[in-house]
Amino acid sequence: MQVLVQKFGGTSVQSETNREHVIRHIKDALVQEYKLVVVVSALGRKPDPYATDSLLGLIDFPANKNSNRELDLLMSCGEIISSVVLSNELQKNHVSATALTGAQAGFVTSEDFNRAKIKEVNPDRILQELETHDVVVVAGFQGQSESGEITTIGRGGSDTSAAALGVALDAERIEIFTDVEGIMTADPRVVKSARPLDVVTYTEICNLAYQGAKVIHPRAVEIAMQGKIPMRIRSTYSERLGTLVTSSRIEEAGADISERMITGIAHIANVTQIKVQTKESAYRVQSEVFKAMAEAGISVDFINISPTGVAYTVPAELTAKAIEILEVLGFQPEITESCAKVSAVGAGMTGVPGVASKIVQALTDSGVQILQSADSHTTIWVLVHDHELVTAVNALHDVFGLSTEEVSL
């Protein structure tokens, strides 16, 4: 039995017209003699009545906050509705299909409500259903704890559900359908010349996703990478094959994509830079600042540590809280609000001299001020002012020639 896992997001299943495209892709896979497991998100986005945020509006969340357990009960409904609707329409189109909740599909999770972790996936029920049906439609984003509680696994959870099922079923591949043609060299809303990529590595797309690209959740890629299951990122509304996500050596393309220095430019807007300097022991700054942020539940990013202090970023909405904590500790932080993190990502930059110099020169020539920088083997980050974000992303996209046909393999 050859199994293919497909995932369709909220906009893909939003309306009957959109679902016609979904059904077309499902039928195309059936013609290729696959058995399909289709993971779905909730129908549409707010103000659509069954979108997750719309369901939360029924209880006036977050102003009138119920327990996290009850929130999971409510939020799980959106994907269940979606799975039944799609299954019903497949049956009307003469496709043998059935719907399962996350729990029925074998997802066993921790009991961390609203952000549960998948502990295991037991695919027995799905395999049983595939003996008598061609398609099993699974409600994404959810599972059940060992004590029987309904749980959700956080935003992007349907991507993660699809990846976990792909590994558990040893699927031929996992196809993630979205409203774009695949992984792009940059956000096409920011860079008009951005192009879809034919192939990226697991590591590259993880880095792009963590640095702001919103096509797929990075945890889903990590799960697929661990299970060595190839992924394709495709458009629901196109026949294009989209972007293949796999290991660095691409037999299908006949080339090693590490030859490509930079794969794409990603960005995260609306962050605040915080600098804490001290004439006292630097060890006190390092230990007290980050411990205090962690205890307050503030996720820090873009960390630079020096003998005289630290610099890091926080999401804009947590700025006031972070400042208050630091002042209570006796620090006088230097704050730069309205910043953006711009990242150049590429497996091919490892060990190549001059990449950082090229980035600095391109931004300097474009009049962009660099507030902070850092690098790893596959990513170079710069922090800039928000109002210079579009200029910075376009400058880096241009200097590495990402608009040209050479980007595709």
Short mmCIF file of C-alpha atoms in Angstrom, two decimals:
data_model
loop_
_atom_site.label_atom_id
_atom_site.label_comp_id
_atom_site.label_asym_id
_atom_site.label_seq_id
_atom_site.Cartn_x
_atom_site.Cartn_y
_atom_site.Cartn_z
CA MET A 1 0.00 0.00 0.00
CA GLN A 2 1.52 3.31 -1.13
CA VAL A 3 0.38 6.10 1.18
CA LEU A 4 0.49 9.81 0.43
CA VAL A 5 -0.20 12.41 3.13
CA GLN A 6 -1.70 15.70 2.00
CA LYS A 7 -2.42 18.73 4.18
CA PHE A 8 -4.78 21.56 3.24
CA GLY A 9 -4.88 24.80 5.18
CA GLY A 10 -7.86 26.86 6.24
CA THR A 11 -8.14 28.97 3.09
CA SER A 12 -7.94 25.86 0.90
CA VAL A 13 -11.04 24.36 2.55
CA GLN A 14 -12.75 27.70 3.20
CA SER A 15 -15.48 27.47 0.57
CA GLU A 16 -17.09 24.93 -1.72
CA THR A 17 -15.30 26.55 -4.67
CA ASN A 18 -11.92 26.24 -2.96
CA ARG A 19 -12.64 22.66 -1.96
CA GLU A 20 -13.16 21.79 -5.62
CA HIS A 21 -9.42 22.43 -6.10
CA VAL A 22 -8.69 20.25 -3.06
CA ILE A 23 -10.78 17.41 -4.47
CA ARG A 24 -9.02 17.71 -7.82
CA HIS A 25 -5.61 17.20 -6.17
CA ILE A 26 -6.97 14.24 -4.20
CA LYS A 27 -8.37 12.63 -7.36
CA ASP A 28 -5.06 13.20 -9.19
CA ALA A 29 -3.24 11.27 -6.44
CA LEU A 30 -5.83 8.47 -6.52
CA VAL A 31 -5.25 8.07 -10.28
CA GLN A 32 -1.60 7.41 -9.38
CA GLU A 33 -2.87 4.56 -7.18
CA TYR A 34 -2.05 6.12 -3.83
CA LYS A 35 -4.07 5.67 -0.67
CA LEU A 36 -4.51 9.12 0.84
CA VAL A 37 -4.47 10.51 4.35
CA VAL A 38 -5.66 14.12 4.14
CA VAL A 39 -5.07 16.47 7.08
CA VAL A 40 -7.23 19.60 7.26
CA SER A 41 -7.25 22.85 9.18
CA ALA A 42 -10.37 24.68 10.35
CA LEU A 43 -12.52 26.25 7.64
CA GLY A 44 -11.13 29.64 6.64
CA ARG A 45 -10.08 32.52 8.83
CA LYS A 46 -11.94 34.97 11.01
CA PRO A 47 -14.68 36.17 10.39
CA ASP A 48 -15.57 32.79 8.79
CA PRO A 49 -17.89 31.19 11.39
CA TYR A 50 -15.94 27.96 11.97
CA ALA A 51 -12.39 29.38 11.90
CA THR A 52 -10.46 28.88 15.15
CA ASP A 53 -10.43 32.59 16.05
CA SER A 54 -14.18 32.81 15.35
CA LEU A 55 -14.84 29.90 17.69
CA LEU A 56 -12.80 31.63 20.39
CA GLY A 57 -14.95 34.72 19.84
CA LEU A 58 -17.98 32.74 20.98
CA ILE A 59 -16.64 32.91 24.53
CA ASP A 60 -15.24 36.45 24.18
CA PHE A 61 -11.65 35.17 24.40
CA PRO A 62 -9.30 36.44 25.78
CA ALA A 63 -11.36 38.92 27.83
CA ASN A 64 -13.46 36.11 29.32
CA LYS A 65 -10.88 33.36 29.58
CA ASN A 66 -12.03 29.82 30.27
CA SER A 67 -9.68 27.08 31.45
CA ASN A 68 -7.08 25.93 28.93
CA ARG A 69 -8.73 22.50 28.95
CA GLU A 70 -12.04 24.00 27.85
CA LEU A 71 -10.30 26.15 25.24
CA ASP A 72 -8.90 22.97 23.68
CA LEU A 73 -12.37 21.43 23.61
CA LEU A 74 -13.63 24.47 21.74
CA MET A 75 -10.67 24.91 19.38
CA SER A 76 -10.67 21.24 18.35
CA CYS A 77 -14.15 21.66 16.87
CA GLY A 78 -12.99 23.67 13.86
CA GLU A 79 -10.83 20.92 12.37
CA ILE A 80 -13.44 18.24 13.13
CA ILE A 81 -16.07 20.23 11.23
CA SER A 82 -13.64 20.68 8.35
CA SER A 83 -12.82 16.95 8.16
CA VAL A 84 -16.49 15.95 8.02
CA VAL A 85 -17.33 18.60 5.40
CA LEU A 86 -14.49 17.52 3.10
CA SER A 87 -15.22 13.82 3.60
CA ASN A 88 -18.86 14.44 2.71
CA GLU A 89 -17.95 16.31 -0.47
CA LEU A 90 -15.51 13.59 -1.50
CA GLN A 91 -18.28 11.03 -1.12
CA LYS A 92 -20.57 13.19 -3.27
CA ASN A 93 -17.78 13.12 -5.88
CA HIS A 94 -17.75 9.30 -5.81
CA VAL A 95 -14.57 9.05 -3.72
CA SER A 96 -14.61 6.51 -0.88
CA ALA A 97 -13.72 8.63 2.18
CA THR A 98 -14.17 8.78 5.93
CA ALA A 99 -13.34 11.35 8.63
CA LEU A 100 -11.43 10.89 11.89
CA THR A 101 -10.65 13.17 14.80
CA GLY A 102 -7.04 13.52 15.88
CA ALA A 103 -7.66 11.14 18.76
CA GLN A 104 -9.27 8.53 16.48
CA ALA A 105 -6.32 8.91 14.11
CA GLY A 106 -3.97 7.79 16.89
CA PHE A 107 -2.42 11.03 18.15
CA VAL A 108 -1.29 10.61 21.76
CA THR A 109 -0.12 13.89 23.29
CA SER A 110 1.07 15.41 26.51
CA GLU A 111 -1.50 17.20 28.65
CA ASP A 112 -0.09 20.68 28.06
CA PHE A 113 -3.35 22.25 26.94
CA ASN A 114 -3.14 24.69 23.99
CA ARG A 115 0.46 23.63 23.27
CA ALA A 116 0.53 19.85 23.69
CA LYS A 117 3.43 17.80 22.34
CA ILE A 118 2.87 14.71 20.22
CA LYS A 119 4.20 11.73 22.19
CA GLU A 120 3.32 9.05 19.64
CA VAL A 121 1.09 8.32 16.67
CA ASN A 122 -0.59 4.91 16.50
CA PRO A 123 -1.61 4.50 12.83
CA ASP A 124 -3.59 1.24 13.30
CA ARG A 125 -7.03 2.85 12.94
CA ILE A 126 -5.99 4.75 9.81
CA LEU A 127 -4.52 1.63 8.21
CA GLN A 128 -7.70 -0.24 9.03
CA GLU A 129 -9.82 2.47 7.40
CA LEU A 130 -7.59 2.49 4.31
CA GLU A 131 -8.46 -1.16 3.74
CA THR A 132 -12.02 -0.10 2.91
CA HIS A 133 -11.62 3.56 1.93
CA ASP A 134 -9.36 5.38 -0.50
CA VAL A 135 -9.15 8.56 1.58
CA VAL A 136 -9.05 9.16 5.33
CA VAL A 137 -9.62 12.81 6.27
CA VAL A 138 -8.00 13.65 9.62
CA ALA A 139 -8.70 16.68 11.78
CA GLY A 140 -5.32 18.37 12.24
CA PHE A 141 -3.98 20.38 15.16
CA GLN A 142 -5.28 18.00 17.84
CA GLY A 143 -4.91 14.76 19.74
CA GLN A 144 -5.74 13.11 23.04
CA SER A 145 -3.72 12.70 26.21
CA GLU A 146 -3.19 9.34 27.85
CA SER A 147 -5.87 10.27 30.39
CA GLY A 148 -8.40 10.92 27.62
CA GLU A 149 -8.31 14.72 27.50
CA ILE A 150 -8.75 16.44 24.12
CA THR A 151 -5.69 18.61 23.37
CA THR A 152 -4.46 20.99 20.67
CA ILE A 153 -0.85 21.30 19.60
CA GLY A 154 -0.53 25.01 18.92
CA ARG A 155 -0.58 27.23 15.87
CA GLY A 156 0.80 25.49 12.80
CA GLY A 157 -0.37 22.26 14.37
CA SER A 158 -1.97 20.88 11.21
CA ASP A 159 1.42 20.98 9.45
CA THR A 160 2.87 19.11 12.41
CA SER A 161 0.00 16.59 12.37
CA ALA A 162 0.63 15.88 8.67
CA ALA A 163 4.36 15.39 9.20
CA ALA A 164 3.84 13.07 12.17
CA LEU A 165 1.36 10.98 10.19
CA GLY A 166 3.74 10.85 7.24
CA VAL A 167 6.45 9.38 9.44
CA ALA A 168 4.11 6.99 11.30
CA LEU A 169 2.72 5.65 8.02
CA ASP A 170 6.11 5.63 6.25
CA ALA A 171 4.43 7.66 3.52
CA GLU A 172 5.85 8.13 0.04
CA ARG A 173 5.88 11.88 0.76
CA ILE A 174 4.03 14.65 2.56
CA GLU A 175 2.39 17.36 0.46
CA ILE A 176 1.59 20.68 2.15
CA PHE A 177 -0.89 22.72 0.09
CA THR A 178 -1.02 26.49 0.60
CA ASP A 179 -2.06 29.60 -1.34
CA VAL A 180 1.43 30.16 -2.83
CA GLU A 181 3.42 28.24 -5.44
CA GLY A 182 5.93 26.85 -2.96
CA ILE A 183 8.91 28.15 -1.01
CA MET A 184 9.83 31.56 -2.36
CA THR A 185 13.21 33.31 -2.37
CA ALA A 186 11.54 36.05 -0.28
CA ASP A 187 8.08 37.20 0.73
CA PRO A 188 6.48 38.18 -2.61
CA ARG A 189 4.56 40.94 -0.84
CA VAL A 190 7.92 42.57 -0.03
CA VAL A 191 10.01 41.54 -3.06
CA LYS A 192 8.09 41.71 -6.34
CA SER A 193 10.77 39.65 -8.14
CA ALA A 194 10.72 36.78 -5.60
CA ARG A 195 10.73 33.36 -7.27
CA PRO A 196 9.59 29.87 -6.23
CA LEU A 197 12.36 27.38 -5.50
CA ASP A 198 12.37 23.87 -6.93
CA VAL A 199 14.41 22.31 -4.11
CA VAL A 200 15.49 23.23 -0.56
CA THR A 201 17.04 21.23 2.25
CA TYR A 202 15.21 20.44 5.47
CA THR A 203 17.67 22.67 7.32
CA GLU A 204 17.21 25.60 4.97
CA ILE A 205 13.42 25.60 5.17
CA CYS A 206 13.57 25.21 8.97
CA ASN A 207 15.80 28.28 9.15
CA LEU A 208 13.60 30.22 6.72
CA ALA A 209 10.50 29.28 8.73
CA TYR A 210 12.04 30.19 12.09
CA GLN A 211 13.22 33.50 10.60
CA GLY A 212 9.78 34.55 9.43
CA ALA A 213 8.77 32.60 6.31
CA LYS A 214 5.20 31.46 7.02
CA VAL A 215 4.65 28.77 4.37
CA ILE A 216 5.17 25.83 6.75
CA HIS A 217 5.69 25.33 10.47
CA PRO A 218 9.36 24.50 11.24
CA ARG A 219 8.44 21.72 13.70
CA ALA A 220 6.73 19.87 10.84
CA VAL A 221 9.93 20.01 8.80
CA GLU A 222 11.99 18.75 11.73
CA ILE A 223 9.68 15.73 12.14
CA ALA A 224 9.83 14.92 8.42
CA MET A 225 13.62 15.28 8.46
CA GLN A 226 13.98 12.89 11.39
CA GLY A 227 11.79 10.35 9.59
CA LYS A 228 13.52 11.00 6.21
CA ILE A 229 10.15 11.58 4.52
CA PRO A 230 10.32 14.01 1.56
CA MET A 231 7.93 16.95 1.56
CA ARG A 232 6.44 19.06 -1.20
CA ILE A 233 5.09 22.56 -0.63
CA ARG A 234 2.47 23.23 -3.32
CA SER A 235 -0.32 25.62 -4.28
CA THR A 236 -3.89 24.40 -3.94
CA TYR A 237 -4.81 26.41 -7.01
CA SER A 238 -2.05 25.25 -9.38
CA GLU A 239 -0.76 22.09 -11.03
CA ARG A 240 2.87 23.07 -10.36
CA LEU A 241 4.85 20.57 -8.31
CA GLY A 242 6.02 23.34 -6.00
CA THR A 243 9.10 22.98 -3.79
CA LEU A 244 10.69 19.67 -2.84
CA VAL A 245 12.07 19.61 0.72
CA THR A 246 14.60 16.85 1.27
CA SER A 247 18.27 16.18 2.11
CA SER A 248 21.19 18.14 0.66
CA ARG A 249 22.00 15.66 -2.09
CA ILE A 250 19.15 15.84 -4.61
CA GLU A 251 19.13 12.85 -6.92
CA GLU A 252 15.88 14.06 -8.51
CA ALA A 253 17.51 17.31 -9.57
CA GLY A 254 20.88 15.78 -10.41
CA ALA A 255 22.76 18.39 -8.41
CA ASP A 256 23.88 19.32 -4.93
CA ILE A 257 21.97 22.37 -3.79
CA SER A 258 24.82 23.29 -1.47
CA GLU A 259 26.30 24.86 -4.64
CA ARG A 260 23.69 27.61 -4.18
CA MET A 261 25.17 30.10 -1.73
CA ILE A 262 21.98 31.83 -0.56
CA THR A 263 18.57 30.17 -0.81
CA GLY A 264 16.30 32.94 0.41
CA ILE A 265 15.79 36.08 2.46
CA ALA A 266 13.37 35.96 5.41
CA HIS A 267 12.27 38.64 7.84
CA ILE A 268 10.47 39.23 11.13
CA ALA A 269 9.03 42.69 11.75
CA ASN A 270 7.84 44.41 14.93
CA VAL A 271 10.62 43.52 17.34
CA THR A 272 12.37 45.63 19.97
CA GLN A 273 16.10 45.70 20.60
CA ILE A 274 17.15 45.79 24.26
CA LYS A 275 20.69 46.55 25.38
CA VAL A 276 21.81 46.17 28.98
CA GLN A 277 25.23 47.57 29.82
CA THR A 278 26.96 47.45 33.19
CA LYS A 279 30.25 48.41 34.81
CA GLU A 280 29.81 45.56 37.25
CA SER A 281 30.40 41.87 36.59
CA ALA A 282 29.25 40.90 33.11
CA TYR A 283 28.36 37.51 34.54
CA ARG A 284 25.65 39.14 36.65
CA VAL A 285 24.10 40.77 33.60
CA GLN A 286 24.15 37.60 31.57
CA SER A 287 22.70 35.37 34.27
CA GLU A 288 20.14 37.74 35.81
CA VAL A 289 18.76 39.23 32.59
CA PHE A 290 18.07 36.01 30.74
CA LYS A 291 16.88 34.19 33.86
CA ALA A 292 14.39 36.99 34.53
CA MET A 293 13.13 36.97 30.94
CA ALA A 294 12.64 33.20 31.05
CA GLU A 295 10.78 33.29 34.37
CA ALA A 296 8.43 35.93 32.92
CA GLY A 297 7.74 33.78 29.86
CA ILE A 298 9.39 36.26 27.48
CA SER A 299 11.05 34.60 24.50
CA VAL A 300 14.28 36.38 23.61
CA ASP A 301 16.03 36.30 20.25
CA PHE A 302 19.08 37.66 18.44
CA ILE A 303 21.32 37.44 21.49
CA ASN A 304 24.75 39.13 21.52
CA ILE A 305 26.89 38.87 24.67
CA SER A 306 29.95 41.02 25.36
CA PRO A 307 32.22 41.53 28.38
CA THR A 308 30.28 44.68 29.28
CA GLY A 309 26.69 43.68 28.63
CA VAL A 310 24.10 41.96 26.48
CA ALA A 311 21.87 42.82 23.54
CA TYR A 312 18.78 40.92 22.46
CA THR A 313 15.34 41.35 20.93
CA VAL A 314 11.80 40.69 22.14
CA PRO A 315 8.44 40.85 20.32
CA ALA A 316 7.13 44.43 20.28
CA GLU A 317 4.08 43.58 22.41
CA LEU A 318 6.34 42.39 25.27
CA THR A 319 8.53 45.51 25.36
CA ALA A 320 6.86 47.20 28.33
CA LYS A 321 6.91 44.01 30.38
CA ALA A 322 10.62 43.42 29.63
CA ILE A 323 11.54 47.01 30.57
CA GLU A 324 9.65 46.77 33.86
CA ILE A 325 11.45 43.55 34.80
CA LEU A 326 14.88 45.00 34.01
CA GLU A 327 14.23 48.20 35.98
CA VAL A 328 13.13 46.17 39.02
CA LEU A 329 16.50 44.40 38.80
CA GLY A 330 18.24 47.78 38.87
CA PHE A 331 19.26 47.91 35.21
CA GLN A 332 18.74 50.86 32.88
CA PRO A 333 18.11 49.26 29.49
CA GLU A 334 18.69 51.05 26.20
CA ILE A 335 15.59 50.47 24.05
CA THR A 336 15.24 50.68 20.27
CA GLU A 337 11.68 50.01 19.20
CA SER A 338 10.25 49.34 15.71
CA CYS A 339 13.00 47.02 14.51
CA ALA A 340 13.04 44.14 12.03
CA LYS A 341 15.21 41.04 11.78
CA VAL A 342 16.38 40.21 8.24
CA SER A 343 18.00 36.84 7.55
CA ALA A 344 19.97 35.47 4.61
CA VAL A 345 19.66 31.68 4.62
CA GLY A 346 21.62 29.16 2.57
CA ALA A 347 23.40 25.84 3.07
CA GLY A 348 25.98 26.92 0.49
CA MET A 349 27.41 29.75 2.60
CA THR A 350 29.16 27.38 5.03
CA GLY A 351 32.89 28.01 4.92
CA VAL A 352 32.62 30.56 2.10
CA PRO A 353 34.50 33.80 2.86
CA GLY A 354 33.03 37.17 1.99
CA VAL A 355 29.30 36.47 2.46
CA ALA A 356 28.96 38.77 5.49
CA SER A 357 31.00 41.43 3.71
CA LYS A 358 28.66 41.27 0.73
CA ILE A 359 25.64 41.70 3.01
CA VAL A 360 27.15 44.69 4.83
CA GLN A 361 28.16 46.35 1.58
CA ALA A 362 24.72 45.86 0.00
CA LEU A 363 22.95 47.36 3.00
CA THR A 364 25.43 50.23 3.31
CA ASP A 365 25.04 51.07 -0.39
CA SER A 366 21.26 51.13 0.12
CA GLY A 367 21.52 53.45 3.12
CA VAL A 368 20.32 50.84 5.63
CA GLN A 369 21.67 51.11 9.17
CA ILE A 370 22.69 47.77 10.75
CA LEU A 371 21.81 47.79 14.46
CA GLN A 372 23.06 44.31 15.28
CA SER A 373 24.30 41.20 13.47
CA ALA A 374 25.01 37.52 14.07
CA ASP A 375 25.70 34.42 12.01
CA SER A 376 25.70 30.63 11.98
CA HIS A 377 26.84 28.07 9.42
CA THR A 378 23.72 28.55 7.29
CA THR A 379 22.24 31.91 8.32
CA ILE A 380 23.37 35.52 8.69
CA TRP A 381 21.05 37.86 10.60
CA VAL A 382 20.95 41.64 10.68
CA LEU A 383 18.72 43.91 12.74
CA VAL A 384 17.46 47.06 11.01
CA HIS A 385 14.86 49.73 11.59
CA ASP A 386 11.33 48.70 10.60
CA HIS A 387 11.03 51.55 8.10
CA GLU A 388 14.10 50.18 6.27
CA LEU A 389 12.84 46.57 6.16
CA VAL A 390 11.63 46.59 2.54
CA THR A 391 14.83 48.26 1.33
CA ALA A 392 17.01 45.78 3.23
CA VAL A 393 15.21 42.64 2.03
CA ASN A 394 15.24 43.82 -1.59
CA ALA A 395 18.91 44.80 -1.40
CA LEU A 396 19.95 41.35 -0.18
CA HIS A 397 17.64 39.60 -2.65
CA ASP A 398 19.28 41.57 -5.47
CA VAL A 399 22.91 41.27 -4.38
CA PHE A 400 22.70 37.46 -4.30
CA GLY A 401 20.90 37.28 -7.65
CA LEU A 402 17.85 35.48 -6.28
CA SER A 403 15.57 36.86 -8.98
CA THR A 404 17.35 34.94 -11.74
CA GLU A 405 16.52 31.54 -13.20
CA GLU A 406 19.71 30.16 -11.63
CA VAL A 407 17.91 29.90 -8.29
CA SER A 408 15.92 26.89 -9.54
CA LEU A 409 17.65 23.55 -9.90
#
